[in-house]
Amino acid sequence: MWTLIKLILRRDRVKLPVWIGVISLSLLSMIPVLQKTYGDQSSIDVLYQTFSVNPAGLFLTGPVDAPTFGALVTIETLLWWGLAIAFMSTLLIVRHTRHNEETGAQELLLSGQIRRSSSLAAALIVAVAANIVMGLVIGGGLVLIAGEYWSPEHSWLFGAALALFGIVWSAIAAAVAQLFENTRLVNGVLAGLIGIAFVARGIGDFMGKVGSDGLLQPAWISSLSPFGWLQATRPLTFPDWSPLTTSLAVALAVSAVAFLLLARRDVGMGLVPARKGRTRASKFRRTGLGLTWHLQRNIAFGWLVGVLAMVGTIGIMTPEMTNIYDSSDSIKMLVESLGGQGALIPAFLSAMLAIIILMVVAYALQGLGKLRDEESSGHLESLLATKLSRRRWAMLHIGTVVVTSVIMLALTGCVMALGVNLLTDIEVSVAEYTLAGLSYGPIVLLFAGLYLLLFGIVPRVAGLVTWAYFGVVVFMTWLAPVMDIDKSIMNISILEHLPASPAEDIKLAPMLWITGIALLLVVIGFTAWSRRNLIER
Amino acid sequence: MQSKDKPIISISQLTKRFGSVVALDELNMSVQAGEVHGFLGPNGAGKSTTIRVLLGLLKKTSGEVTLFGQDPWKNSASLHKQLAYVPGDVNFWPNLTGGEIIDILGELRGGLDEARRADLLVKFELDGSKKFRTYSKGNRQKVALVAALASDVMLYILDEPTSGLDPLMEQVFQTEIRALKDQGKTVLLSSHILSEVEALCDRATVIREGKDVAVYTLAELKAEHANLEALFLSQYKDK
């Protein structure tokens, strides 16, 4: 078993430290950032009062327990970093359990002198250890840098709560991995469960009542969700270690279930049998476009659901925003810098639009990633041995992704405007917002061009580099306004060059030159693709 | 249409380098119309690389390659209308069924013969309703085989097509190839299985470390050696 653990650690020797490092360090770096934005007690007081009277914000961030800096840090970080940790843990477990079985590596391992349950045990041990390490780094880090805001006990509880949160999700992943044969399905189900758990907690907070101690008591539904247990520890305000026992108990129970399920099935199979498919391909699926759509379909729908969910949430939160933004100068400044001029609701919506646009770009990157996927997996070899040409194949995928992205952009603006019109007594122009969404089209084209350029010249790093640049743009959009970064550095992010419509007028010039660059990249990328060897794996 | 004496595949002094690694070293080979041509060599000799150059997937470093008299790199899409390919490493989309994959590849090759498709599924005992990732290795290969054999083209390029099949299926395969030959089709068969090459091929090119070592007609082989195995050993023992 120790060998298996060493194998897992060796396989993830870069991944694990990066995950742990990025999560912990980004969390710790939020402390000074938040201190800068919300430094004065008056902003914190306003935040406290606003949250006490309006339930909409609770859905996204949870309650502000007290007018303290600790409460502020909690609502800004606990749940979001929890999300990241949930994904880190579940992906880790699935990678070393179900994925191994799917690739056949598991068969090879099991022909050695190990028990069937050893692999699962090894994966769980590594996940638990990783979460503990991360909890220690976060807790210790907070002790070091946040000593002036709260006592060490608060910091350690924060770390411990997040660690146990990750451990619970590791256990859940272990159980779900026993159910289905297909890794993608397992990851999809887990992502869905994480989403449902988050929403359940949100609903619980939304419907909660303020108790006699002035703290929000969430409705019962929160107590079914790991996010609920995480939040109930209230680490930075009124620390309570008891919800950790719930987490621990659930983690142990679910792990036991996972082992039970493991014992009941064959290696390589799931407890839920795989569905049979059609014997003949439909007329549409036999065409190049049909096959392309089959490969792109799930990615498109998944992101579409996510984008629409975000838009819906923003629509619900809009009316409450006026209260918060009107009452603090520093927050007003923040919104102004994100692009708002004049009326604050359009400013807020434009800022939110820009963020959802980034989700559409993320979709586009994942869809475009299929190009490299198909090549490296060997699927493309058989396709290119037919009359399908390289160019047509690439165009089919790129075209599908770009068209879907444009539809998503238009829908985002349109639904956002419709939502605001329907749910609040503010009236905005649906046409204006739809056009605003579309005005970000060149950004998507630019990323497509960048990906294609890299795909043609250095395919192995195409995904890595485009996602890295995406990360830079996200960072600039989200954090830079509060960190006062120099304008010349901000301009690295392509999003900086487009006005925040519709609060700011749509400018044709940047749209044109960004599209121009994108087309140039596409042409170069295409040419390079036509000229290079097919590189697998 | 190819004339009788112009080869369908003509490879002359073909060199392929990957960086500093020389995968093909002035390789020569030619495949005549209507013959079943064997392609023999140890692992890593360059068989798959040669086939990939023929398919326009890899760009040659130097030398001459013609397929149906044309440049396979420049005209790959149009040339491929006349050929069917079975890869050495069969990788298809995991969530599509065998039947769907056969249909898709058939459509992309310009059409499938329905009767032939059904007939081959029966002969190879392949259940087309299962998703590709649930097939065993042998069945995965059968998907590629049926997809190729069900199409009506002039040239079949098969890269170790039966390495995962049992002896019964091997016989089915050989029967089908003989049928193709009777129809005047051309087959390039890259294989490790000597009995298969002996049973099917008119001529065979032997490749080792990127170079063509010898070309034998089967008659020449049978005249000179008891069987190809001795040929293999005699060619490879001086390493």
PDB file of N, CA, C and O in Angstrom, chain B residues 10-36:
ATOM      1  N   SER B  10       4.612   4.466 -54.853  1.00  0.00           N
ATOM      2  CA  SER B  10       6.009   4.468 -55.251  1.00  0.00           C
ATOM      3  C   SER B  10       6.796   5.299 -54.259  1.00  0.00           C
ATOM      4  O   SER B  10       6.546   6.488 -54.091  1.00  0.00           O
ATOM      5  N   ILE B  11       7.739   4.649 -53.591  1.00  0.00           N
ATOM      6  CA  ILE B  11       8.557   5.344 -52.589  1.00  0.00           C
ATOM      7  C   ILE B  11      10.012   5.205 -52.992  1.00  0.00           C
ATOM      8  O   ILE B  11      10.504   4.086 -53.207  1.00  0.00           O
ATOM      9  N   SER B  12      10.679   6.345 -53.088  1.00  0.00           N
ATOM     10  CA  SER B  12      12.051   6.296 -53.572  1.00  0.00           C
ATOM     11  C   SER B  12      12.942   7.188 -52.712  1.00  0.00           C
ATOM     12  O   SER B  12      12.691   8.377 -52.586  1.00  0.00           O
ATOM     13  N   GLN B  13      13.940   6.602 -52.107  1.00  0.00           N
ATOM     14  CA  GLN B  13      14.918   7.322 -51.273  1.00  0.00           C
ATOM     15  C   GLN B  13      14.227   8.185 -50.215  1.00  0.00           C
ATOM     16  O   GLN B  13      14.641   9.317 -49.947  1.00  0.00           O
ATOM     17  N   LEU B  14      13.177   7.644 -49.602  1.00  0.00           N
ATOM     18  CA  LEU B  14      12.409   8.428 -48.631  1.00  0.00           C
ATOM     19  C   LEU B  14      13.157   8.518 -47.315  1.00  0.00           C
ATOM     20  O   LEU B  14      13.543   7.526 -46.729  1.00  0.00           O
ATOM     21  N   THR B  15      13.381   9.741 -46.877  1.00  0.00           N
ATOM     22  CA  THR B  15      14.011   9.966 -45.579  1.00  0.00           C
ATOM     23  C   THR B  15      13.070  10.781 -44.713  1.00  0.00           C
ATOM     24  O   THR B  15      12.471  11.746 -45.190  1.00  0.00           O
ATOM     25  N   LYS B  16      12.943  10.386 -43.447  1.00  0.00           N
ATOM     26  CA  LYS B  16      12.127  11.153 -42.513  1.00  0.00           C
ATOM     27  C   LYS B  16      12.898  11.323 -41.215  1.00  0.00           C
ATOM     28  O   LYS B  16      13.294  10.346 -40.593  1.00  0.00           O
ATOM     29  N   ARG B  17      13.104  12.567 -40.874  1.00  0.00           N
ATOM     30  CA  ARG B  17      13.802  12.858 -39.619  1.00  0.00           C
ATOM     31  C   ARG B  17      12.860  13.526 -38.638  1.00  0.00           C
ATOM     32  O   ARG B  17      12.058  14.375 -39.004  1.00  0.00           O
ATOM     33  N   PHE B  18      12.975  13.162 -37.385  1.00  0.00           N
ATOM     34  CA  PHE B  18      12.306  13.900 -36.305  1.00  0.00           C
ATOM     35  C   PHE B  18      13.426  14.530 -35.484  1.00  0.00           C
ATOM     36  O   PHE B  18      14.045  13.862 -34.667  1.00  0.00           O
ATOM     37  N   GLY B  19      13.699  15.786 -35.742  1.00  0.00           N
ATOM     38  CA  GLY B  19      14.838  16.377 -35.047  1.00  0.00           C
ATOM     39  C   GLY B  19      16.101  15.669 -35.490  1.00  0.00           C
ATOM     40  O   GLY B  19      16.417  15.616 -36.668  1.00  0.00           O
ATOM     41  N   SER B  20      16.818  15.067 -34.543  1.00  0.00           N
ATOM     42  CA  SER B  20      18.056  14.374 -34.911  1.00  0.00           C
ATOM     43  C   SER B  20      17.838  12.883 -35.136  1.00  0.00           C
ATOM     44  O   SER B  20      18.739  12.175 -35.569  1.00  0.00           O
ATOM     45  N   VAL B  21      16.622  12.407 -34.857  1.00  0.00           N
ATOM     46  CA  VAL B  21      16.352  10.971 -35.006  1.00  0.00           C
ATOM     47  C   VAL B  21      15.973  10.685 -36.455  1.00  0.00           C
ATOM     48  O   VAL B  21      15.081  11.330 -37.018  1.00  0.00           O
ATOM     49  N   VAL B  22      16.626   9.715 -37.051  1.00  0.00           N
ATOM     50  CA  VAL B  22      16.315   9.321 -38.426  1.00  0.00           C
ATOM     51  C   VAL B  22      15.367   8.136 -38.374  1.00  0.00           C
ATOM     52  O   VAL B  22      15.768   7.031 -38.027  1.00  0.00           O
ATOM     53  N   ALA B  23      14.108   8.356 -38.705  1.00  0.00           N
ATOM     54  CA  ALA B  23      13.138   7.268 -38.638  1.00  0.00           C
ATOM     55  C   ALA B  23      13.125   6.459 -39.933  1.00  0.00           C
ATOM     56  O   ALA B  23      12.986   5.252 -39.917  1.00  0.00           O
ATOM     57  N   LEU B  24      13.246   7.146 -41.068  1.00  0.00           N
ATOM     58  CA  LEU B  24      13.303   6.469 -42.356  1.00  0.00           C
ATOM     59  C   LEU B  24      14.552   6.924 -43.079  1.00  0.00           C
ATOM     60  O   LEU B  24      14.836   8.124 -43.146  1.00  0.00           O
ATOM     61  N   ASP B  25      15.295   5.964 -43.593  1.00  0.00           N
ATOM     62  CA  ASP B  25      16.618   6.248 -44.136  1.00  0.00           C
ATOM     63  C   ASP B  25      16.685   5.799 -45.589  1.00  0.00           C
ATOM     64  O   ASP B  25      17.032   4.664 -45.890  1.00  0.00           O
ATOM     65  N   GLU B  26      16.347   6.679 -46.505  1.00  0.00           N
ATOM     66  CA  GLU B  26      16.393   6.396 -47.939  1.00  0.00           C
ATOM     67  C   GLU B  26      15.669   5.099 -48.274  1.00  0.00           C
ATOM     68  O   GLU B  26      16.213   4.202 -48.924  1.00  0.00           O
ATOM     69  N   LEU B  27      14.449   5.053 -47.828  1.00  0.00           N
ATOM     70  CA  LEU B  27      13.631   3.858 -48.027  1.00  0.00           C
ATOM     71  C   LEU B  27      13.134   3.779 -49.460  1.00  0.00           C
ATOM     72  O   LEU B  27      12.761   4.791 -50.061  1.00  0.00           O
ATOM     73  N   ASN B  28      13.120   2.570 -50.003  1.00  0.00           N
ATOM     74  CA  ASN B  28      12.556   2.337 -51.336  1.00  0.00           C
ATOM     75  C   ASN B  28      11.503   1.264 -51.254  1.00  0.00           C
ATOM     76  O   ASN B  28      11.699   0.250 -50.591  1.00  0.00           O
ATOM     77  N   MET B  29      10.401   1.505 -51.894  1.00  0.00           N
ATOM     78  CA  MET B  29       9.343   0.493 -51.911  1.00  0.00           C
ATOM     79  C   MET B  29       8.386   0.810 -53.038  1.00  0.00           C
ATOM     80  O   MET B  29       8.161   1.983 -53.343  1.00  0.00           O
ATOM     81  N   SER B  30       7.831  -0.223 -53.658  1.00  0.00           N
ATOM     82  CA  SER B  30       6.771   0.057 -54.623  1.00  0.00           C
ATOM     83  C   SER B  30       5.719  -1.030 -54.555  1.00  0.00           C
ATOM     84  O   SER B  30       6.018  -2.208 -54.327  1.00  0.00           O
ATOM     85  N   VAL B  31       4.489  -0.599 -54.707  1.00  0.00           N
ATOM     86  CA  VAL B  31       3.354  -1.511 -54.648  1.00  0.00           C
ATOM     87  C   VAL B  31       2.613  -1.425 -55.977  1.00  0.00           C
ATOM     88  O   VAL B  31       2.173  -0.350 -56.377  1.00  0.00           O
ATOM     89  N   GLN B  32       2.485  -2.555 -56.651  1.00  0.00           N
ATOM     90  CA  GLN B  32       1.813  -2.573 -57.942  1.00  0.00           C
ATOM     91  C   GLN B  32       0.312  -2.693 -57.769  1.00  0.00           C
ATOM     92  O   GLN B  32      -0.175  -3.209 -56.765  1.00  0.00           O
ATOM     93  N   ALA B  33      -0.391  -2.270 -58.797  1.00  0.00           N
ATOM     94  CA  ALA B  33      -1.846  -2.378 -58.756  1.00  0.00           C
ATOM     95  C   ALA B  33      -2.243  -3.839 -58.709  1.00  0.00           C
ATOM     96  O   ALA B  33      -1.666  -4.673 -59.397  1.00  0.00           O
ATOM     97  N   GLY B  34      -3.231  -4.149 -57.908  1.00  0.00           N
ATOM     98  CA  GLY B  34      -3.782  -5.491 -57.871  1.00  0.00           C
ATOM     99  C   GLY B  34      -3.012  -6.487 -57.027  1.00  0.00           C
ATOM    100  O   GLY B  34      -3.397  -7.650 -56.938  1.00  0.00           O
ATOM    101  N   GLU B  35      -1.915  -6.057 -56.376  1.00  0.00           N
ATOM    102  CA  GLU B  35      -1.188  -7.026 -55.573  1.00  0.00           C
ATOM    103  C   GLU B  35      -1.473  -6.812 -54.093  1.00  0.00           C
ATOM    104  O   GLU B  35      -1.882  -5.738 -53.655  1.00  0.00           O
ATOM    105  N   VAL B  36      -1.233  -7.906 -53.356  1.00  0.00           N
ATOM    106  CA  VAL B  36      -1.245  -7.796 -51.900  1.00  0.00           C
ATOM    107  C   VAL B  36       0.216  -7.745 -51.488  1.00  0.00           C
ATOM    108  O   VAL B  36       0.966  -8.704 -51.672  1.00  0.00           O
TER     109      VAL B  36
END
